[in-house]
Amino acid sequence: MKIRTLLILMILLFGLGNTSRADKIIHNGVTYELYGYPLQFNSRFTGWKIKPIFGEDANDKVFAAFDAVPYNCTWIVQNNHLYLQSIRGKNAAVDLQAIFSENFDNGLVLADWIDTILYAPYGKMLCSWGVSLFESTFEYELAFKISKGEVLSVEKCDNTKTKPLKDDRHLQVLIQNNINWENLPKSDSIKRKVYVQVLSADSLGKIDSVRIVKGVNTSYDREAIRVVKSIPDWPVIYRHGKVFSLWTHPINFGKRDKN
């Protein structure tokens, strides 16, 4: 396949990703995995600096990939607050009291540095465009809105309207068939390619907002936008209960009908 784009990465790939390194959160007695690593919101560990936890055995370089994170944290919601329950490295658990003496109480650490929304996916995996939990969409998510460690609310996000791309070849044919060559210079015989970024689409897959990432000229750019918006069945991926449609796709102008 010649075309390799972020959209192709959205093709439905059933099967579980590698979630072994995901943090976990316990809420109402149920354990969920988390998108993200809340420990990184603590300024002492920003940039994946993990020597304060694991000492000289840890790699002090910035970890660029999620799968490179060398520890797992378990968090728990109690009395409307978020607590760090445990940190486990490759070979052993971490002494929380030694690291968080100021926040440590009765075996838990109050996560008062957390001031964000944490998402915990659950249910059936609807699509995956990678190998980890972070590159997957599940039926539902719990959204924990947290301010300085206090859990202000826990809301359920619905991603069940996700409609992944099932046939990339079909999409390519639709794009080519929708190009109106009358809108382009007749004397131009050079193959052109315009990269269009889809910013948003409605729940039926109808695109309502796009932008040109890399264009050619006004004629080609305008036609590329028109073609993309004309596709009636564009894939729609939901995340956090909202349409997650930020991807880039090339529109190839290389098969002009000479007749």
mmCIF file of C-alpha atoms in Angstrom:
data_model
loop_
_atom_site.group_PDB
_atom_site.id
_atom_site.type_symbol
_atom_site.label_atom_id
_atom_site.label_comp_id
_atom_site.label_asym_id
_atom_site.label_seq_id
_atom_site.Cartn_x
_atom_site.Cartn_y
_atom_site.Cartn_z
ATOM 1 C CA MET A 1 0.000 0.000 0.000
ATOM 2 C CA LYS A 2 1.501 3.307 -1.080
ATOM 3 C CA ILE A 3 -0.478 5.700 1.085
ATOM 4 C CA ARG A 4 0.524 5.739 4.712
ATOM 5 C CA THR A 5 -1.316 8.321 6.749
ATOM 6 C CA LEU A 6 -2.585 8.934 10.221
ATOM 7 C CA LEU A 7 -6.008 7.990 8.977
ATOM 8 C CA ILE A 8 -4.809 4.525 8.017
ATOM 9 C CA LEU A 9 -3.633 4.169 11.588
ATOM 10 C CA MET A 10 -7.266 4.522 12.582
ATOM 11 C CA ILE A 11 -8.240 1.288 10.836
ATOM 12 C CA LEU A 12 -10.073 -1.071 13.126
ATOM 13 C CA LEU A 13 -7.569 -3.485 14.641
ATOM 14 C CA PHE A 14 -9.401 -5.795 17.007
ATOM 15 C CA GLY A 15 -7.404 -7.307 19.819
ATOM 16 C CA LEU A 16 -6.051 -5.983 23.083
ATOM 17 C CA GLY A 17 -3.123 -3.644 23.143
ATOM 18 C CA ASN A 18 -0.191 -3.857 25.515
ATOM 19 C CA THR A 19 -1.683 -2.390 28.669
ATOM 20 C CA SER A 20 0.700 -4.016 31.164
ATOM 21 C CA ARG A 21 2.372 -0.679 31.945
ATOM 22 C CA ALA A 22 -0.807 1.307 32.470
ATOM 23 C CA ASP A 23 -1.486 2.883 35.852
ATOM 24 C CA LYS A 24 -4.561 1.648 37.691
ATOM 25 C CA ILE A 25 -7.251 3.408 39.671
ATOM 26 C CA ILE A 26 -9.655 1.836 42.167
ATOM 27 C CA HIS A 27 -13.115 3.378 42.406
ATOM 28 C CA ASN A 28 -16.023 1.880 44.350
ATOM 29 C CA GLY A 29 -14.132 -1.384 44.642
ATOM 30 C CA VAL A 30 -13.576 -1.709 40.871
ATOM 31 C CA THR A 31 -10.096 -1.464 39.326
ATOM 32 C CA TYR A 32 -9.674 0.385 36.027
ATOM 33 C CA GLU A 33 -6.664 1.199 33.909
ATOM 34 C CA LEU A 34 -5.820 4.849 33.269
ATOM 35 C CA TYR A 35 -4.960 6.926 30.262
ATOM 36 C CA GLY A 36 -1.803 8.716 31.379
ATOM 37 C CA TYR A 37 0.498 8.735 34.390
ATOM 38 C CA PRO A 38 -0.699 11.055 37.198
ATOM 39 C CA LEU A 39 2.677 10.866 38.945
ATOM 40 C CA GLN A 40 4.065 12.995 36.122
ATOM 41 C CA PHE A 41 1.966 15.939 37.303
ATOM 42 C CA ASN A 42 4.229 16.078 40.340
ATOM 43 C CA SER A 43 7.015 18.547 39.526
ATOM 44 C CA ARG A 44 9.620 16.250 41.059
ATOM 45 C CA PHE A 45 8.981 13.679 38.357
ATOM 46 C CA THR A 46 8.349 15.951 35.367
ATOM 47 C CA GLY A 47 10.122 14.763 32.219
ATOM 48 C CA TRP A 48 10.070 11.155 33.373
ATOM 49 C CA LYS A 49 12.802 11.845 35.949
ATOM 50 C CA ILE A 50 12.579 8.679 38.017
ATOM 51 C CA LYS A 51 15.871 8.633 39.940
ATOM 52 C CA PRO A 52 14.134 10.101 43.012
ATOM 53 C CA ILE A 53 12.178 6.841 43.153
ATOM 54 C CA PHE A 54 14.489 4.148 41.861
ATOM 55 C CA GLY A 55 17.929 5.597 42.590
ATOM 56 C CA GLU A 56 20.974 5.005 40.428
ATOM 57 C CA ASP A 57 19.498 1.857 38.900
ATOM 58 C CA ALA A 58 17.024 4.018 36.983
ATOM 59 C CA ASN A 59 17.689 5.522 33.594
ATOM 60 C CA ASP A 60 17.685 9.315 33.991
ATOM 61 C CA LYS A 61 16.949 10.024 30.332
ATOM 62 C CA VAL A 62 13.613 11.423 29.202
ATOM 63 C CA PHE A 63 11.312 8.557 28.291
ATOM 64 C CA ALA A 64 9.790 9.355 24.905
ATOM 65 C CA ALA A 65 7.444 6.368 24.685
ATOM 66 C CA PHE A 66 4.717 5.269 27.055
ATOM 67 C CA ASP A 67 5.992 1.698 27.006
ATOM 68 C CA ALA A 68 9.335 2.913 28.368
ATOM 69 C CA VAL A 69 7.814 3.919 31.706
ATOM 70 C CA PRO A 70 9.554 1.588 34.184
ATOM 71 C CA TYR A 71 6.945 1.588 36.919
ATOM 72 C CA ASN A 72 3.243 1.165 37.625
ATOM 73 C CA CYS A 73 1.187 3.182 40.075
ATOM 74 C CA THR A 74 -2.077 2.192 41.705
ATOM 75 C CA TRP A 75 -4.398 4.998 42.751
ATOM 76 C CA ILE A 76 -7.535 4.835 44.862
ATOM 77 C CA VAL A 77 -10.510 7.147 45.363
ATOM 78 C CA GLN A 78 -11.553 7.393 48.998
ATOM 79 C CA ASN A 79 -13.694 9.988 50.755
ATOM 80 C CA ASN A 80 -13.844 12.043 47.553
ATOM 81 C CA HIS A 81 -10.075 12.314 47.342
ATOM 82 C CA LEU A 82 -7.430 10.694 45.171
ATOM 83 C CA TYR A 83 -4.638 8.776 46.862
ATOM 84 C CA LEU A 84 -1.530 7.050 45.607
ATOM 85 C CA GLN A 85 -1.701 3.523 46.968
ATOM 86 C CA SER A 86 1.458 1.965 45.568
ATOM 87 C CA ILE A 87 4.325 2.281 43.111
ATOM 88 C CA ARG A 88 5.949 -0.844 41.781
ATOM 89 C CA GLY A 89 9.137 -0.875 39.781
ATOM 90 C CA LYS A 90 10.514 -3.712 37.729
ATOM 91 C CA ASN A 91 11.690 -5.717 40.704
ATOM 92 C CA ALA A 92 10.190 -4.241 43.854
ATOM 93 C CA ALA A 93 7.636 -1.922 45.395
ATOM 94 C CA VAL A 94 8.615 1.601 46.420
ATOM 95 C CA ASP A 95 8.610 2.856 50.005
ATOM 96 C CA LEU A 96 5.962 5.565 49.696
ATOM 97 C CA GLN A 97 6.606 6.991 53.136
ATOM 98 C CA ALA A 98 10.258 7.586 52.291
ATOM 99 C CA ILE A 99 9.364 9.465 49.089
ATOM 100 C CA PHE A 100 6.173 11.285 50.164
ATOM 101 C CA SER A 101 6.626 11.761 53.885
ATOM 102 C CA GLU A 102 4.672 15.042 53.910
ATOM 103 C CA ASN A 103 1.560 13.491 52.314
ATOM 104 C CA PHE A 104 1.810 9.950 53.675
ATOM 105 C CA ASP A 105 -0.908 8.774 56.051
ATOM 106 C CA ASN A 106 -2.090 5.280 56.908
ATOM 107 C CA GLY A 107 -0.389 3.686 53.915
ATOM 108 C CA LEU A 108 -1.655 6.199 51.336
ATOM 109 C CA VAL A 109 -0.377 9.411 49.753
ATOM 110 C CA LEU A 110 -2.805 12.277 49.163
ATOM 111 C CA ALA A 111 -2.314 13.294 45.512
ATOM 112 C CA ASP A 112 -2.725 17.011 46.164
ATOM 113 C CA TRP A 113 -0.604 17.873 43.113
ATOM 114 C CA ILE A 114 -3.276 16.528 40.755
ATOM 115 C CA ASP A 115 -5.379 19.280 39.173
ATOM 116 C CA THR A 116 -6.824 17.824 35.989
ATOM 117 C CA ILE A 117 -9.255 15.257 34.567
ATOM 118 C CA LEU A 118 -8.151 11.623 34.597
ATOM 119 C CA TYR A 119 -9.804 9.149 32.227
ATOM 120 C CA ALA A 120 -10.278 5.441 32.856
ATOM 121 C CA PRO A 121 -11.539 3.408 29.852
ATOM 122 C CA TYR A 122 -13.655 0.292 30.216
ATOM 123 C CA GLY A 123 -16.004 -1.951 28.259
ATOM 124 C CA LYS A 124 -15.339 -3.407 24.823
ATOM 125 C CA MET A 125 -12.423 -2.093 22.769
ATOM 126 C CA LEU A 126 -13.917 -0.462 19.674
ATOM 127 C CA CYS A 127 -10.719 0.304 17.777
ATOM 128 C CA SER A 128 -6.986 0.541 18.180
ATOM 129 C CA TRP A 129 -4.365 2.288 16.058
ATOM 130 C CA GLY A 130 -1.319 1.115 18.014
ATOM 131 C CA VAL A 131 -0.150 -1.383 20.602
ATOM 132 C CA SER A 132 -0.946 0.335 23.891
ATOM 133 C CA LEU A 133 -3.973 1.333 25.916
ATOM 134 C CA PHE A 134 -3.333 4.968 25.009
ATOM 135 C CA GLU A 135 -3.876 4.242 21.305
ATOM 136 C CA SER A 136 -7.277 2.629 21.730
ATOM 137 C CA THR A 137 -10.897 3.607 22.132
ATOM 138 C CA PHE A 138 -13.243 1.728 24.440
ATOM 139 C CA GLU A 139 -17.019 1.838 24.800
ATOM 140 C CA TYR A 140 -16.933 3.968 27.923
ATOM 141 C CA GLU A 141 -14.651 6.001 30.160
ATOM 142 C CA LEU A 142 -14.896 7.355 33.668
ATOM 143 C CA ALA A 143 -13.791 10.979 33.858
ATOM 144 C CA PHE A 144 -12.421 11.918 37.285
ATOM 145 C CA LYS A 145 -12.375 15.696 37.669
ATOM 146 C CA ILE A 146 -9.760 16.437 40.300
ATOM 147 C CA SER A 147 -8.634 19.676 41.956
ATOM 148 C CA LYS A 148 -5.623 19.508 44.290
ATOM 149 C CA GLY A 149 -6.368 15.888 45.052
ATOM 150 C CA GLU A 150 -10.086 16.383 45.686
ATOM 151 C CA VAL A 151 -12.386 14.418 43.382
ATOM 152 C CA LEU A 152 -15.006 16.968 42.388
ATOM 153 C CA SER A 153 -16.991 14.643 40.130
ATOM 154 C CA VAL A 154 -16.931 11.295 38.364
ATOM 155 C CA GLU A 155 -18.738 11.246 35.025
ATOM 156 C CA LYS A 156 -19.370 8.493 32.498
ATOM 157 C CA CYS A 157 -18.264 9.187 28.906
ATOM 158 C CA ASP A 158 -19.981 7.315 26.062
ATOM 159 C CA ASN A 159 -17.845 6.403 23.028
ATOM 160 C CA THR A 160 -20.232 3.842 21.539
ATOM 161 C CA LYS A 161 -20.931 5.978 18.449
ATOM 162 C CA THR A 162 -17.394 5.260 17.238
ATOM 163 C CA LYS A 163 -17.433 4.189 13.596
ATOM 164 C CA PRO A 164 -13.943 3.053 12.558
ATOM 165 C CA LEU A 165 -12.673 2.809 9.014
ATOM 166 C CA LYS A 166 -13.209 -0.753 7.772
ATOM 167 C CA ASP A 167 -12.016 -0.514 4.200
ATOM 168 C CA ASP A 168 -9.279 1.948 3.288
ATOM 169 C CA ARG A 169 -9.396 0.903 -0.365
ATOM 170 C CA HIS A 170 -13.056 1.887 -0.540
ATOM 171 C CA LEU A 171 -12.219 5.316 0.885
ATOM 172 C CA GLN A 172 -9.479 5.846 -1.712
ATOM 173 C CA VAL A 173 -11.915 4.995 -4.511
ATOM 174 C CA LEU A 174 -14.485 7.431 -3.109
ATOM 175 C CA ILE A 175 -11.899 10.193 -3.021
ATOM 176 C CA GLN A 176 -10.750 9.594 -6.594
ATOM 177 C CA ASN A 177 -14.300 9.345 -7.909
ATOM 178 C CA ASN A 178 -15.248 12.622 -6.245
ATOM 179 C CA ILE A 179 -12.466 14.711 -7.793
ATOM 180 C CA ASN A 180 -13.943 17.202 -10.248
ATOM 181 C CA TRP A 181 -11.175 17.804 -12.781
ATOM 182 C CA GLU A 182 -13.147 20.693 -14.258
ATOM 183 C CA ASN A 183 -12.212 22.654 -11.148
ATOM 184 C CA LEU A 184 -8.485 22.259 -11.889
ATOM 185 C CA PRO A 185 -6.161 23.711 -14.566
ATOM 186 C CA LYS A 186 -6.501 21.632 -17.734
ATOM 187 C CA SER A 187 -2.901 22.237 -18.783
ATOM 188 C CA ASP A 188 -1.454 20.877 -15.551
ATOM 189 C CA SER A 189 -0.159 17.323 -16.053
ATOM 190 C CA ILE A 190 2.016 17.163 -12.904
ATOM 191 C CA LYS A 191 0.943 14.815 -10.122
ATOM 192 C CA ARG A 192 -0.179 16.824 -7.120
ATOM 193 C CA LYS A 193 -0.874 15.960 -3.496
ATOM 194 C CA VAL A 194 -2.688 18.071 -0.924
ATOM 195 C CA TYR A 195 -2.646 17.148 2.762
ATOM 196 C CA VAL A 196 -5.945 17.904 4.479
ATOM 197 C CA GLN A 197 -6.427 17.754 8.230
ATOM 198 C CA VAL A 198 -9.874 16.768 9.435
ATOM 199 C CA LEU A 199 -10.636 18.806 12.545
ATOM 200 C CA SER A 200 -14.139 17.613 13.338
ATOM 201 C CA ALA A 201 -16.997 15.482 12.081
ATOM 202 C CA ASP A 202 -20.495 14.850 13.343
ATOM 203 C CA SER A 203 -21.750 11.537 14.704
ATOM 204 C CA LEU A 204 -22.781 10.406 11.210
ATOM 205 C CA GLY A 205 -19.327 10.927 9.784
ATOM 206 C CA LYS A 206 -20.094 14.156 7.921
ATOM 207 C CA ILE A 207 -17.050 16.428 8.066
ATOM 208 C CA ASP A 208 -17.731 19.989 9.173
ATOM 209 C CA SER A 209 -14.268 21.421 9.718
ATOM 210 C CA VAL A 210 -10.960 20.897 7.877
ATOM 211 C CA ARG A 211 -7.746 22.775 7.174
ATOM 212 C CA ILE A 212 -4.922 22.489 4.666
ATOM 213 C CA VAL A 213 -1.691 21.218 6.235
ATOM 214 C CA LYS A 214 0.346 21.206 3.039
ATOM 215 C CA GLY A 215 -1.218 22.640 -0.089
ATOM 216 C CA VAL A 216 -0.399 23.245 -3.758
ATOM 217 C CA ASN A 217 -2.312 26.339 -4.795
ATOM 218 C CA THR A 218 -5.775 27.818 -4.416
ATOM 219 C CA SER A 219 -7.402 25.580 -7.072
ATOM 220 C CA TYR A 220 -6.040 22.295 -5.744
ATOM 221 C CA ASP A 221 -6.482 23.236 -2.102
ATOM 222 C CA ARG A 222 -10.116 24.238 -2.637
ATOM 223 C CA GLU A 223 -10.851 21.027 -4.541
ATOM 224 C CA ALA A 224 -9.171 18.881 -1.887
ATOM 225 C CA ILE A 225 -11.364 20.439 0.803
ATOM 226 C CA ARG A 226 -14.479 19.972 -1.325
ATOM 227 C CA VAL A 227 -13.625 16.307 -1.966
ATOM 228 C CA VAL A 228 -13.019 15.530 1.694
ATOM 229 C CA LYS A 229 -16.259 17.203 2.736
ATOM 230 C CA SER A 230 -18.149 15.276 0.030
ATOM 231 C CA ILE A 231 -17.315 11.861 1.536
ATOM 232 C CA PRO A 232 -20.589 10.769 3.173
ATOM 233 C CA ASP A 233 -19.259 7.996 5.382
ATOM 234 C CA TRP A 234 -16.066 9.279 6.963
ATOM 235 C CA PRO A 235 -14.764 7.287 9.949
ATOM 236 C CA VAL A 236 -15.643 8.767 13.340
ATOM 237 C CA ILE A 237 -13.640 7.991 16.447
ATOM 238 C CA TYR A 238 -14.889 9.041 19.877
ATOM 239 C CA ARG A 239 -12.653 9.728 22.865
ATOM 240 C CA HIS A 240 -13.714 11.167 26.245
ATOM 241 C CA GLY A 241 -17.291 11.094 24.944
ATOM 242 C CA LYS A 242 -16.501 13.511 22.098
ATOM 243 C CA VAL A 243 -15.621 13.169 18.435
ATOM 244 C CA PHE A 244 -11.884 12.585 18.140
ATOM 245 C CA SER A 245 -11.275 13.484 14.504
ATOM 246 C CA LEU A 246 -7.921 15.190 14.339
ATOM 247 C CA TRP A 247 -6.039 13.358 11.593
ATOM 248 C CA THR A 248 -4.371 14.144 8.288
ATOM 249 C CA HIS A 249 -5.065 12.578 4.911
ATOM 250 C CA PRO A 250 -3.470 13.157 1.469
ATOM 251 C CA ILE A 251 -5.648 13.853 -1.551
ATOM 252 C CA ASN A 252 -3.779 12.612 -4.622
ATOM 253 C CA PHE A 253 -4.298 14.372 -7.937
ATOM 254 C CA GLY A 254 -2.408 11.973 -10.164
ATOM 255 C CA LYS A 255 -4.990 10.093 -12.237
ATOM 256 C CA ARG A 256 -6.505 12.763 -14.443
ATOM 257 C CA ASP A 257 -8.784 11.504 -17.197
ATOM 258 C CA LYS A 258 -7.253 12.854 -20.433
ATOM 259 C CA ASN A 259 -10.427 12.447 -22.444
#
